[in-house]
Amino acid sequence: MSKTSSLSKLKLAVGAALTVSATCGFAEINIIPKPNQVRELKGADFKLTSQTGIRFDEKVEAEAKLLAKSINKATGLKLRLVPEKARIRLQSEIHVDVVTGDEESYTLAVTPSKVQIKGGDVAGTFYGTQSLLQLIPLKGQPVLPGCQIKDQPRFGWRGMHLDVGRHFFPTENIKTFIDQLAVHKMNTFHWHLTEDQGWRIEIKKYPKLTEVGAWRKASPPYGDRWKQDGKRYGGFYTQKEIKEIVAYAKARHITVVPEIDMPGHMAAAIASYPELGNDDIPNYNPEVKTYWGIHPYTLAPKESTFKWIDDVLTEVCALFDSKYIHIGGDEAPKGQWKKSKFAQSVIKREGLHDEHDLQSYMIKRIEKMLEAKGRKLIGWDEIREGGLSPNATVMLWRGWNHAIKSVEEGHDVVMAPGSHTYFDHYQNKRSKELAKGLEFECIGGYRPLDSVYSFDPIPEQFQGTEKAKHILGCQAQLWSEYMHTWDKVEYCAFPRIAALAEVAWTEKENKQDFEEFSKRLEVMAVRYKNAGINAFDQSTFFVPKPLKGYKVSSSLKPHGDNQPMAVIDGDPQTFFWANSGPRKDDHIIVSFDKPKSGEKVIVKTGKASEYGDALENGVLEASKNGKDWKVVAEFEKGAAEAKLPSGTKAIRIRCTKNQNSWLQVQELDFIK
Ligand code: ACM
């Protein structure tokens, strides 16, 4: 999967190309993810007409046919398909070819008489066709700008996850999603198929998994996560449908990695086959869950359970051709195993220390099962608990230290951190979203587009080292508790998927800034619209602004979308919320364009509606030059007020003693 060896070659070439592109500019070339080398050839445009044909090497016939279909959709033109062996000369042609080169690499040359795509392998050819499609202008004549592109991805794992356990989405939706993954040159679809709230994959040997486990009695409605709507809900994919999806994805060079989440998140399976549970303790046997969250039910470490796991994985491996099978491993509470005499007897029998060891013991056995079927195990970073199984690959979602330790121990890692890649978090200010309707509710968090774009999957200490090759790539997550409809999935996925795709594909040094990406994204947003995708409209993104004439800075980082400027944005509903307890001398500075003299300022810290997060020890200071500060008041019970000395240009709220609790600062009040 690693691209390291071929990358160094490419990097040498890229430097030169960038100089060219900087002087020519790539005004008409708005490809996302941004290709690693682009050279614009002014005046060398290629006109797509009804006379244009697609000539193809037989090895890439399927890719050529898909290209013809997509060109037809975009332009209405029906291009003639001509196999190379027919030895027909074309006046105007797109030549779709494959040579032997780097994995997933391609070149694309647009000249007036010919468009030439050459893949380093068949996948590379496919990516060349995807870049070509993004050269077709949004409107007007279908003229492709003259250019030379040389490209290959930064990472071999460019993933997108979808949870179909919490909500189920039909195969037509999955196919449109796969189409878009292809547009973004993503190559891995992580299909999260089992959950406490629904088992979604037909297993022939255990029919109750879908007869019982695919259905729940109720779900929480939007707006009240502790309420129940009383409506039966469910669905599952038949094996025939799964094969169809796997083939559809494969034709688009996307590997479907299935996830069967164990030993936790197994309530639906245990509801179907109670003997899988820890049946020597009370309440071991749930219904298919109707609430979100983490549930206590875990598989019992019985031989019959291992047999069930093996049987399920046998059917899974027959359906999916992926190298990796995801076995979950996340959020498995240890309470049931603590109470179960049987689970304790296994801990003793196997010489294990505790329940974490028991989880590790189970996962090691599952790894052996997968290896016997020729597959590799991947799991969420909790599979580290009690020790990683020997060949496991870790999917990081929590702290980066789990990735760092796994790499240090020689394991491969896919970076899918909650801090950058959880697309179930808000992408705009929460209050702005909820004002549009309850159906805009997200699980929480704040993950705007620019923060996805800023993600670098390689931990700092591994940059430029051999260890970096253990980072296989990155992936975004779509957990679907708050995605009741396909429209909402699209709303959460797009356009953040574009930012993630560029993180995964484009070399760090070839990415420019977020502004430049945003310009290309404007074109992509129209393409989304044309494809009928319900993307979030990035032009409605709320940028917090201080009132005119004020500037705000802080040494503290905000919690979510509660930015420092909220203390002077004119909206009493908003506030600054620091995401840690302030240390001594942490501060917030508010400066004014026009000096103030004799005005009273009132500063209130702490939550407006309840106790907490106030400044425990601090001073309010004033300055005439932004450098020299004079204390004008001390904070008492989280509040301070003072008359500002003549010519005050700035005030500073400064912490004077480290505190553990976070800090919230409400709208400042200036009274004349
Ligand atoms: C996870 O978010 N539970 C992997």
XYZ file of C-alpha atoms and ligand atoms in Angstrom:
676
model
C 0.000 0.000 0.000
C 2.840 2.389 0.708
C 3.852 4.791 -2.016
C 7.139 5.845 -0.474
C 9.540 4.437 -3.053
C 7.875 5.869 -6.115
C 7.049 9.103 -4.331
C 10.613 10.227 -3.981
C 11.006 9.969 -7.768
C 7.882 11.989 -8.302
C 8.878 14.640 -5.793
C 12.009 15.443 -7.792
C 9.906 16.111 -10.856
C 7.234 18.054 -9.017
C 9.413 20.948 -7.953
C 10.066 21.976 -11.541
C 6.459 21.616 -12.603
C 5.250 23.794 -9.789
C 7.369 26.682 -11.013
C 5.706 26.380 -14.403
C 2.233 26.203 -12.969
C 2.887 29.186 -10.745
C 3.736 31.375 -13.741
C 1.052 30.002 -16.086
C -1.555 29.697 -13.351
C -4.157 26.975 -13.664
C -7.202 29.116 -14.075
C -9.254 26.600 -16.013
C -7.960 23.534 -14.251
C -9.988 23.010 -11.130
C -9.396 19.346 -10.480
C -10.038 18.008 -6.961
C -8.026 16.353 -5.581
C -5.341 18.599 -6.999
C -2.974 16.675 -9.288
C 0.629 16.587 -8.165
C 2.030 18.042 -11.395
C 0.074 20.254 -13.746
C 1.449 22.181 -16.655
C -0.961 24.327 -18.568
C -0.387 24.479 -22.349
C -1.857 27.796 -23.470
C -3.623 27.639 -26.824
C -3.526 23.832 -26.949
C -7.174 23.266 -26.121
C -8.973 20.165 -27.340
C -12.548 20.362 -28.624
C -14.788 17.452 -27.813
C -17.146 16.955 -30.765
C -19.392 14.250 -32.134
C -16.403 13.282 -34.348
C -14.204 12.528 -31.337
C -13.603 8.874 -30.636
C -12.198 6.978 -27.670
C -9.467 4.568 -28.745
C -8.543 2.121 -26.031
C -6.126 -0.610 -25.115
C -8.175 -3.769 -24.476
C -6.837 -3.962 -20.900
C -8.714 -0.756 -20.092
C -11.841 -1.363 -22.140
C -14.112 -1.123 -19.091
C -12.527 2.201 -18.050
C -12.908 3.569 -21.596
C -16.582 2.574 -21.642
C -17.226 4.243 -18.280
C -15.511 7.367 -19.610
C -17.741 7.393 -22.705
C -20.819 7.079 -20.473
C -19.705 9.943 -18.226
C -18.837 12.198 -21.176
C -22.272 11.493 -22.583
C -23.868 12.471 -19.265
C -21.842 15.683 -19.025
C -22.087 16.855 -22.665
C -24.735 14.804 -24.459
C -22.024 13.663 -26.914
C -22.009 10.005 -27.845
C -18.368 9.219 -28.542
C -17.387 6.274 -30.700
C -15.404 3.549 -28.913
C -12.612 1.997 -30.956
C -10.351 -0.819 -29.729
C -6.665 -0.360 -30.540
C -6.565 -3.685 -32.348
C -9.035 -2.354 -34.962
C -6.147 -0.177 -36.183
C -8.443 2.664 -37.145
C -6.979 6.181 -37.355
C -9.037 8.911 -35.724
C -8.782 12.634 -36.489
C -9.864 13.604 -33.009
C -9.275 11.068 -30.301
C -9.033 10.354 -26.632
C -6.505 7.580 -26.332
C -7.043 5.534 -23.179
C -3.951 3.469 -22.548
C -2.105 1.573 -19.844
C 1.625 1.014 -19.464
C 3.710 -0.487 -16.697
C 4.394 2.139 -14.079
C 3.734 3.130 -10.494
C 0.568 1.915 -8.804
C -2.381 4.252 -9.360
C -0.264 6.735 -11.344
C -1.253 8.302 -14.635
C -0.351 10.954 -17.148
C -2.902 13.028 -19.019
C -1.946 15.182 -21.976
C -4.435 17.455 -23.697
C -3.328 18.785 -27.092
C -5.450 20.126 -29.981
C -5.634 16.837 -31.887
C -5.463 14.310 -29.127
C -6.064 13.594 -25.480
C -3.734 10.922 -24.166
C -4.316 9.085 -20.896
C -1.653 6.603 -19.798
C -2.086 4.738 -16.550
C 0.830 3.192 -14.674
C -1.733 0.448 -14.025
C -5.430 0.032 -14.782
C -6.432 2.024 -11.682
C -4.120 4.805 -12.814
C -5.844 4.900 -16.198
C -9.172 5.173 -14.389
C -7.894 8.151 -12.361
C -6.727 9.740 -15.605
C -10.284 9.480 -16.923
C -11.589 11.061 -13.711
C -9.233 14.015 -14.121
C -10.293 14.381 -17.750
C -13.959 14.567 -16.708
C -13.156 17.455 -14.366
C -11.567 19.340 -17.290
C -14.953 19.558 -19.044
C -16.232 23.087 -18.444
C -19.440 23.565 -16.495
C -21.168 25.232 -19.400
C -20.606 26.312 -22.983
C -18.538 24.399 -25.542
C -16.961 21.177 -24.235
C -13.390 22.372 -24.689
C -10.661 20.792 -22.591
C -7.817 23.141 -21.613
C -4.442 22.153 -23.030
C -2.322 20.672 -20.287
C 0.078 17.986 -19.177
C -0.675 16.242 -15.931
C 1.540 13.731 -14.175
C -0.007 12.386 -11.065
C -0.050 9.700 -8.416
C -1.491 9.565 -4.908
C 0.261 10.390 -1.672
C -1.446 7.517 0.164
C -2.606 4.051 -0.794
C -5.600 4.082 1.602
C -8.019 6.868 0.719
C -11.057 5.838 2.646
C -14.634 6.750 3.328
C -16.669 4.977 5.962
C -20.442 4.687 6.163
C -22.454 3.381 9.102
C -25.558 1.588 7.831
C -26.312 0.104 11.268
C -27.885 3.150 12.874
C -29.690 3.979 9.638
C -30.082 1.801 6.597
C -29.608 3.121 3.063
C -30.675 1.232 -0.055
C -28.241 0.004 -2.679
C -29.111 2.824 -5.153
C -27.796 5.320 -2.589
C -24.682 3.269 -1.995
C -24.023 3.221 -5.745
C -24.328 7.003 -6.114
C -21.972 7.329 -3.169
C -19.452 4.997 -4.821
C -19.708 7.091 -8.002
C -18.679 10.121 -5.978
C -15.863 8.276 -4.208
C -14.525 7.561 -7.691
C -14.825 11.229 -8.701
C -12.662 12.057 -5.662
C -10.160 9.261 -6.443
C -10.930 7.568 -3.152
C -10.170 3.853 -3.279
C -11.611 2.365 -0.079
C -15.225 2.148 1.039
C -15.403 1.036 4.665
C -18.894 -0.413 5.072
C -19.899 -0.526 8.751
C -22.498 -3.298 8.513
C -23.356 -4.308 12.061
C -24.425 -2.337 15.092
C -26.369 -2.573 18.353
C -29.260 -0.940 16.489
C -29.256 -3.189 13.435
C -27.497 -6.100 11.694
C -27.479 -5.329 7.976
C -25.766 -8.225 6.156
C -27.510 -11.466 5.249
C -25.672 -14.469 6.682
C -27.186 -17.647 5.230
C -26.131 -19.897 8.102
C -27.694 -17.591 10.722
C -30.923 -16.212 9.223
C -32.140 -14.734 12.506
C -29.366 -12.119 12.290
C -31.502 -10.349 9.689
C -34.961 -11.749 10.598
C -34.577 -10.418 14.141
C -31.392 -8.346 14.233
C -32.149 -6.051 11.293
C -35.238 -4.562 12.934
C -35.796 -2.320 15.934
C -39.004 -1.163 17.577
C -38.243 2.550 17.688
C -35.577 5.210 17.191
C -34.866 8.572 18.812
C -36.323 11.425 16.729
C -34.253 14.465 15.779
C -34.217 17.040 18.559
C -34.592 14.698 21.552
C -32.112 11.881 21.811
C -33.884 10.427 24.878
C -37.291 10.126 23.214
C -38.616 7.196 21.133
C -40.684 7.516 17.959
C -42.378 4.113 18.375
C -41.843 3.243 14.686
C -40.485 -0.128 13.599
C -37.338 0.498 11.558
C -34.881 -1.663 9.683
C -33.532 -3.262 6.547
C -30.591 -5.318 5.358
C -28.578 -6.162 2.260
C -29.048 -9.582 0.702
C -25.898 -11.399 -0.361
C -26.920 -10.779 -3.976
C -27.064 -7.028 -3.329
C -23.717 -7.087 -1.557
C -22.064 -8.874 -4.489
C -23.581 -6.253 -6.786
C -22.146 -3.398 -4.702
C -18.713 -5.023 -4.455
C -18.632 -5.468 -8.250
C -19.894 -1.917 -8.845
C -17.165 -0.538 -6.591
C -14.481 -2.760 -8.121
C -15.317 -1.435 -11.589
C -14.517 2.015 -10.146
C -11.293 0.838 -8.493
C -12.771 0.976 -5.021
C -12.259 -1.814 -2.518
C -15.129 -2.420 -0.146
C -13.841 -3.239 3.338
C -16.652 -4.724 5.429
C -16.824 -4.196 9.164
C -18.326 -6.745 11.535
C -17.974 -4.920 14.846
C -17.061 -7.196 17.789
C -16.907 -8.091 20.653
C -18.972 -4.981 21.599
C -21.642 -3.257 19.494
C -23.180 -6.722 19.244
C -26.659 -6.182 20.769
C -28.513 -6.923 17.514
C -26.605 -10.200 17.064
C -27.152 -11.244 20.695
C -30.856 -10.306 20.376
C -30.969 -12.718 17.402
C -28.936 -15.518 19.025
C -28.963 -14.995 22.830
C -26.508 -17.882 23.287
C -23.787 -15.574 21.902
C -24.106 -13.460 25.055
C -22.798 -13.854 28.595
C -25.749 -15.990 29.657
C -24.575 -16.660 33.213
C -25.379 -13.087 34.288
C -28.731 -11.285 34.496
C -29.949 -9.081 31.615
C -27.368 -10.406 29.180
C -29.950 -10.644 26.422
C -31.062 -7.323 24.891
C -33.581 -6.339 22.276
C -32.186 -4.705 19.166
C -31.288 -1.338 20.689
C -33.512 1.667 20.108
C -31.190 4.269 21.657
C -27.772 5.423 20.461
C -24.642 5.346 22.657
C -22.472 2.575 24.052
C -24.303 -0.541 25.281
C -22.966 -3.139 27.710
C -23.543 -6.311 25.664
C -20.456 -8.230 24.604
C -19.936 -11.603 23.000
C -19.189 -14.369 25.500
C -15.762 -15.983 24.988
C -17.283 -19.450 24.455
C -16.047 -21.965 21.862
C -19.524 -21.853 20.295
C -19.163 -18.061 19.884
C -15.790 -18.491 18.155
C -17.420 -21.037 15.854
C -20.153 -18.470 15.072
C -17.547 -15.781 14.371
C -15.672 -18.125 12.060
C -18.867 -19.051 10.209
C -19.850 -15.405 9.793
C -16.361 -14.459 8.572
C -16.400 -17.376 6.112
C -19.514 -15.929 4.461
C -18.130 -12.367 4.687
C -14.880 -13.411 2.997
C -16.816 -15.145 0.234
C -18.650 -11.874 -0.485
C -15.816 -9.345 -0.200
C -12.481 -9.567 -1.986
C -10.699 -6.991 0.214
C -7.258 -7.732 1.650
C -8.506 -6.307 4.972
C -11.532 -7.302 7.027
C -12.491 -4.768 9.727
C -13.478 -6.409 12.984
C -14.375 -3.244 14.912
C -13.099 -3.773 18.442
C -14.210 -0.324 19.620
C -16.182 0.582 22.704
C -16.530 -2.901 24.171
C -17.430 -2.367 27.850
C -15.840 -4.882 30.176
C -18.639 -4.956 32.809
C -20.375 -8.138 31.594
C -17.110 -10.094 31.485
C -16.293 -8.862 34.987
C -19.575 -10.333 36.276
C -19.588 -13.516 34.214
C -18.107 -16.544 36.025
C -17.557 -18.151 32.648
C -15.632 -15.161 31.217
C -13.557 -15.104 34.426
C -12.833 -18.827 34.046
C -11.500 -18.176 30.530
C -9.253 -15.404 31.891
C -7.900 -17.914 34.420
C -7.659 -20.809 31.986
C -5.697 -18.747 29.463
C -3.453 -17.114 32.084
C -4.768 -13.638 31.246
C -4.596 -10.693 33.629
C -7.920 -9.012 33.103
C -10.820 -8.272 30.767
C -8.604 -6.143 28.453
C -6.427 -9.207 28.002
C -9.566 -11.189 27.282
C -10.484 -8.791 24.473
C -6.956 -9.123 23.093
C -7.199 -12.944 23.370
C -10.438 -12.906 21.358
C -9.041 -10.596 18.701
C -5.897 -12.693 18.329
C -8.093 -15.737 17.700
C -10.135 -13.755 15.170
C -6.920 -12.700 13.444
C -5.932 -16.366 13.080
C -9.331 -17.130 11.533
C -8.890 -14.321 9.021
C -5.331 -15.317 8.196
C -6.533 -18.866 7.524
C -8.868 -17.303 4.956
C -6.004 -15.282 3.451
C -7.108 -11.940 4.906
C -5.654 -9.291 7.201
C -7.280 -7.912 10.327
C -7.919 -4.219 10.814
C -9.694 -2.762 13.833
C -10.355 0.489 15.701
C -7.546 1.550 18.015
C -9.103 -0.192 21.049
C -7.650 -3.423 19.622
C -4.468 -2.212 21.313
C -6.073 -2.975 24.699
C -4.328 -5.969 26.217
C -1.794 -5.988 23.352
C -2.138 -5.936 19.568
C -2.459 -9.168 17.652
C 0.748 -9.816 15.691
C -0.187 -8.602 12.205
C -3.025 -6.249 13.014
C -3.506 -2.921 11.272
C -4.885 -0.175 13.493
C -7.532 2.334 12.475
C -6.903 5.327 14.675
C -9.938 7.332 15.799
C -8.967 8.584 19.284
C -5.676 10.147 20.503
C -2.726 10.206 18.093
C -0.606 8.434 20.701
C -2.384 5.201 19.684
C -1.046 5.668 16.161
C 2.420 6.605 17.329
C 2.704 3.597 19.643
C 1.328 1.224 16.999
C 3.841 2.440 14.423
C 6.679 2.228 16.969
C 5.664 -1.410 17.480
C 5.891 -1.981 13.712
C 2.180 -1.993 12.854
C 0.434 -0.253 9.988
C -2.101 2.464 10.770
C -4.955 4.160 8.937
C -5.574 7.632 10.303
C -9.272 8.299 10.935
C -9.113 10.675 13.908
C -12.195 12.235 15.472
C -10.192 15.461 15.579
C -10.291 15.854 11.755
C -12.297 13.182 9.983
C -15.618 12.642 11.787
C -18.186 13.998 9.347
C -21.044 13.443 11.816
C -19.880 16.638 13.543
C -21.241 20.102 12.726
C -19.631 21.784 9.710
C -21.105 25.160 10.534
C -21.967 27.003 13.708
C -24.369 24.761 15.632
C -26.924 27.482 16.315
C -26.993 28.445 12.608
C -27.635 24.844 11.630
C -30.331 24.170 14.216
C -32.089 27.415 13.245
C -32.794 25.715 9.886
C -34.669 22.829 11.548
C -34.267 19.936 13.953
C -33.246 17.655 11.099
C -29.968 19.584 10.912
C -28.973 18.181 14.315
C -25.586 16.496 14.504
C -24.150 14.306 17.245
C -22.079 17.308 18.394
C -18.566 18.557 17.751
C -17.416 21.102 15.194
C -15.595 20.038 12.062
C -15.587 22.830 9.487
C -14.148 22.295 6.016
C -10.890 24.147 6.654
C -10.074 21.931 9.622
C -10.454 18.826 7.433
C -8.237 20.456 4.809
C -5.555 21.206 7.402
C -5.242 17.536 8.399
C -1.857 15.899 7.881
C -2.129 12.139 8.480
C 1.585 11.668 9.235
C 2.355 12.357 12.905
C 5.044 15.001 13.226
C 7.746 12.716 14.593
C 7.437 10.379 11.590
C 7.608 13.076 8.894
C 10.436 12.324 6.510
C 11.309 9.041 8.237
C 11.002 5.426 7.157
C 8.302 4.962 9.789
C 5.956 7.203 7.786
C 5.339 4.288 5.439
C 3.397 2.561 8.221
C 0.747 5.258 7.848
C -1.245 3.673 5.047
C -3.468 6.668 4.587
C -6.556 8.303 5.959
C -10.281 8.000 6.082
C -13.390 10.024 6.959
C -16.271 8.641 9.016
C -20.029 8.944 8.531
C -21.670 7.618 11.690
C -25.375 7.754 10.962
C -27.218 8.262 14.275
C -28.147 11.753 13.084
C -28.445 10.883 9.403
C -31.988 9.571 9.117
C -32.145 10.087 5.350
C -29.772 9.811 2.423
C -30.060 13.569 1.887
C -28.570 14.118 5.324
C -25.703 11.693 4.618
C -24.855 13.739 1.539
C -25.189 16.975 3.463
C -22.629 15.753 6.003
C -20.304 14.152 3.457
C -20.113 16.927 0.841
C -18.055 19.011 0.431
C -15.879 17.776 3.327
C -15.091 14.667 1.281
C -13.332 16.945 -1.227
C -10.988 18.256 1.474
C -10.267 14.752 2.734
C -9.677 13.473 -0.809
C -7.061 16.162 -1.346
C -5.397 15.359 1.995
C -5.201 11.726 0.888
C -4.112 12.284 -2.701
C -2.038 15.438 -3.016
C 1.504 15.652 -1.691
C 1.695 18.092 1.193
C 4.059 20.429 -0.659
C 1.768 20.543 -3.692
C -1.290 21.610 -1.715
C -1.577 25.383 -1.668
C -3.721 27.189 0.847
C -7.323 26.735 1.826
C -8.274 29.827 -0.241
C -6.951 28.256 -3.436
C -8.737 24.969 -2.639
C -11.948 26.910 -1.937
C -11.836 28.450 -5.419
C -11.594 25.039 -7.054
C -14.352 23.838 -4.743
C -16.762 26.445 -6.132
C -16.614 24.570 -9.438
C -16.961 21.241 -7.692
C -20.030 22.551 -5.842
C -21.757 23.079 -9.208
C -20.760 19.576 -10.253
C -22.330 18.243 -7.033
C -25.510 20.135 -7.822
C -25.572 18.807 -11.375
C -25.184 15.278 -10.000
C -28.187 15.869 -7.699
C -26.133 15.782 -4.504
C -27.471 17.556 -1.454
C -24.145 19.120 -0.437
C -23.771 21.650 2.363
C -23.538 25.116 0.816
C -20.106 26.318 1.896
C -21.048 29.909 0.986
C -23.376 29.862 4.027
C -20.504 29.020 6.354
C -20.657 31.294 9.358
C -17.433 33.185 9.915
C -17.467 34.772 13.359
C -16.575 38.466 13.177
C -15.971 41.022 15.889
C -17.989 44.261 15.696
C -16.541 46.913 13.386
C -13.632 48.726 15.033
C -12.705 45.844 17.372
C -10.022 43.152 17.172
C -9.717 40.077 19.376
C -6.852 37.728 20.082
C -6.288 35.055 22.677
C -3.609 32.676 23.864
C -6.387 30.105 24.386
C -7.873 27.738 21.821
C -11.653 27.648 21.306
C -13.919 24.746 22.148
C -15.757 23.973 18.905
C -17.214 27.019 17.188
C -17.053 29.246 20.299
C -14.368 31.566 18.938
C -12.713 34.398 20.937
C -14.411 37.046 18.732
C -17.731 35.993 20.206
C -16.959 38.279 23.193
C -17.547 41.320 20.963
C -19.697 40.148 18.026
C -22.798 42.041 19.173
C -24.702 38.808 19.878
C -25.361 38.207 23.604
C -26.195 34.543 22.817
C -22.636 33.754 21.753
C -19.564 33.438 23.970
C -15.915 32.434 23.878
C -15.250 29.027 25.369
C -11.650 27.944 25.849
C -11.083 24.224 25.404
C -8.819 23.856 28.441
C -8.305 25.307 31.873
C -6.330 28.558 31.478
C -2.754 28.671 32.784
C -1.262 31.697 34.528
C -0.909 34.578 32.024
C -3.283 33.072 29.461
C -5.312 35.974 28.166
C -7.846 37.484 25.813
C -7.075 40.903 24.321
C -9.746 43.153 22.831
C -8.359 46.218 21.068
C -10.219 49.216 19.628
C -9.558 51.306 16.528
C -10.847 54.401 18.408
C -9.443 54.890 21.917
C -11.946 54.859 24.775
C -11.890 57.307 27.685
C -13.976 57.022 30.808
C -16.285 54.303 29.462
C -17.240 51.523 31.827
C -16.512 47.938 30.737
C -18.281 44.961 32.310
C -16.759 41.497 31.850
C -18.672 38.375 32.824
C -17.084 34.940 32.703
C -18.608 31.526 33.384
C -21.656 29.864 31.889
C -24.623 32.202 31.616
C -27.220 29.639 32.690
C -25.436 27.484 35.251
C -22.424 27.518 37.527
C -19.015 26.713 36.063
C -16.187 27.719 33.723
C -15.656 31.136 35.334
C -12.253 32.828 35.638
C -11.252 31.914 39.191
C -8.222 34.212 39.544
C -7.600 37.028 37.162
C -7.261 40.687 36.409
C -8.703 43.118 33.926
C -6.027 45.361 32.437
C -6.009 48.400 30.170
C -3.354 49.641 27.764
C -2.789 52.815 25.738
C -0.313 51.209 23.329
C -1.037 47.457 23.391
C 2.306 46.838 25.175
C 2.175 48.330 28.647
C -0.676 47.107 30.790
C -2.223 48.506 33.950
C -4.531 46.518 36.220
C -7.907 48.269 36.405
C -9.916 45.578 38.241
C -9.621 42.112 39.798
C -12.061 39.345 38.994
C -14.462 38.430 41.762
C -16.947 35.583 41.391
C -15.981 35.448 37.714
C -16.806 39.091 36.942
C -14.933 42.384 36.720
C -15.822 45.939 35.828
C -13.840 49.142 35.514
C -13.885 52.688 34.217
C -11.342 52.840 31.397
C -8.487 55.356 31.735
C -8.312 58.096 29.140
C -6.906 56.941 25.759
C -7.387 53.189 26.350
C -6.616 51.281 23.112
C -7.033 47.751 24.447
C -8.183 45.700 27.399
C -6.784 42.380 28.523
C -8.446 39.666 30.582
C -5.535 37.811 32.161
C -5.508 34.656 34.273
C -3.262 34.974 37.337
C -3.309 31.390 38.601
C -3.574 28.045 36.775
C -7.075 26.619 36.945
C -8.503 23.236 36.000
C -11.954 24.254 34.908
C -12.419 25.608 31.374
C -13.177 29.265 30.737
C -16.204 30.866 29.187
C -16.334 34.623 28.502
C -19.660 36.291 27.691
C -20.306 39.343 25.470
C -18.469 42.414 26.788
C -20.519 45.423 27.782
C -19.149 48.937 27.188
C -21.254 51.665 28.827
C -20.671 55.369 28.023
C -15.872 4.837 16.964
O -16.110 6.051 16.706
N -16.531 4.216 17.918
C -14.849 4.112 16.264
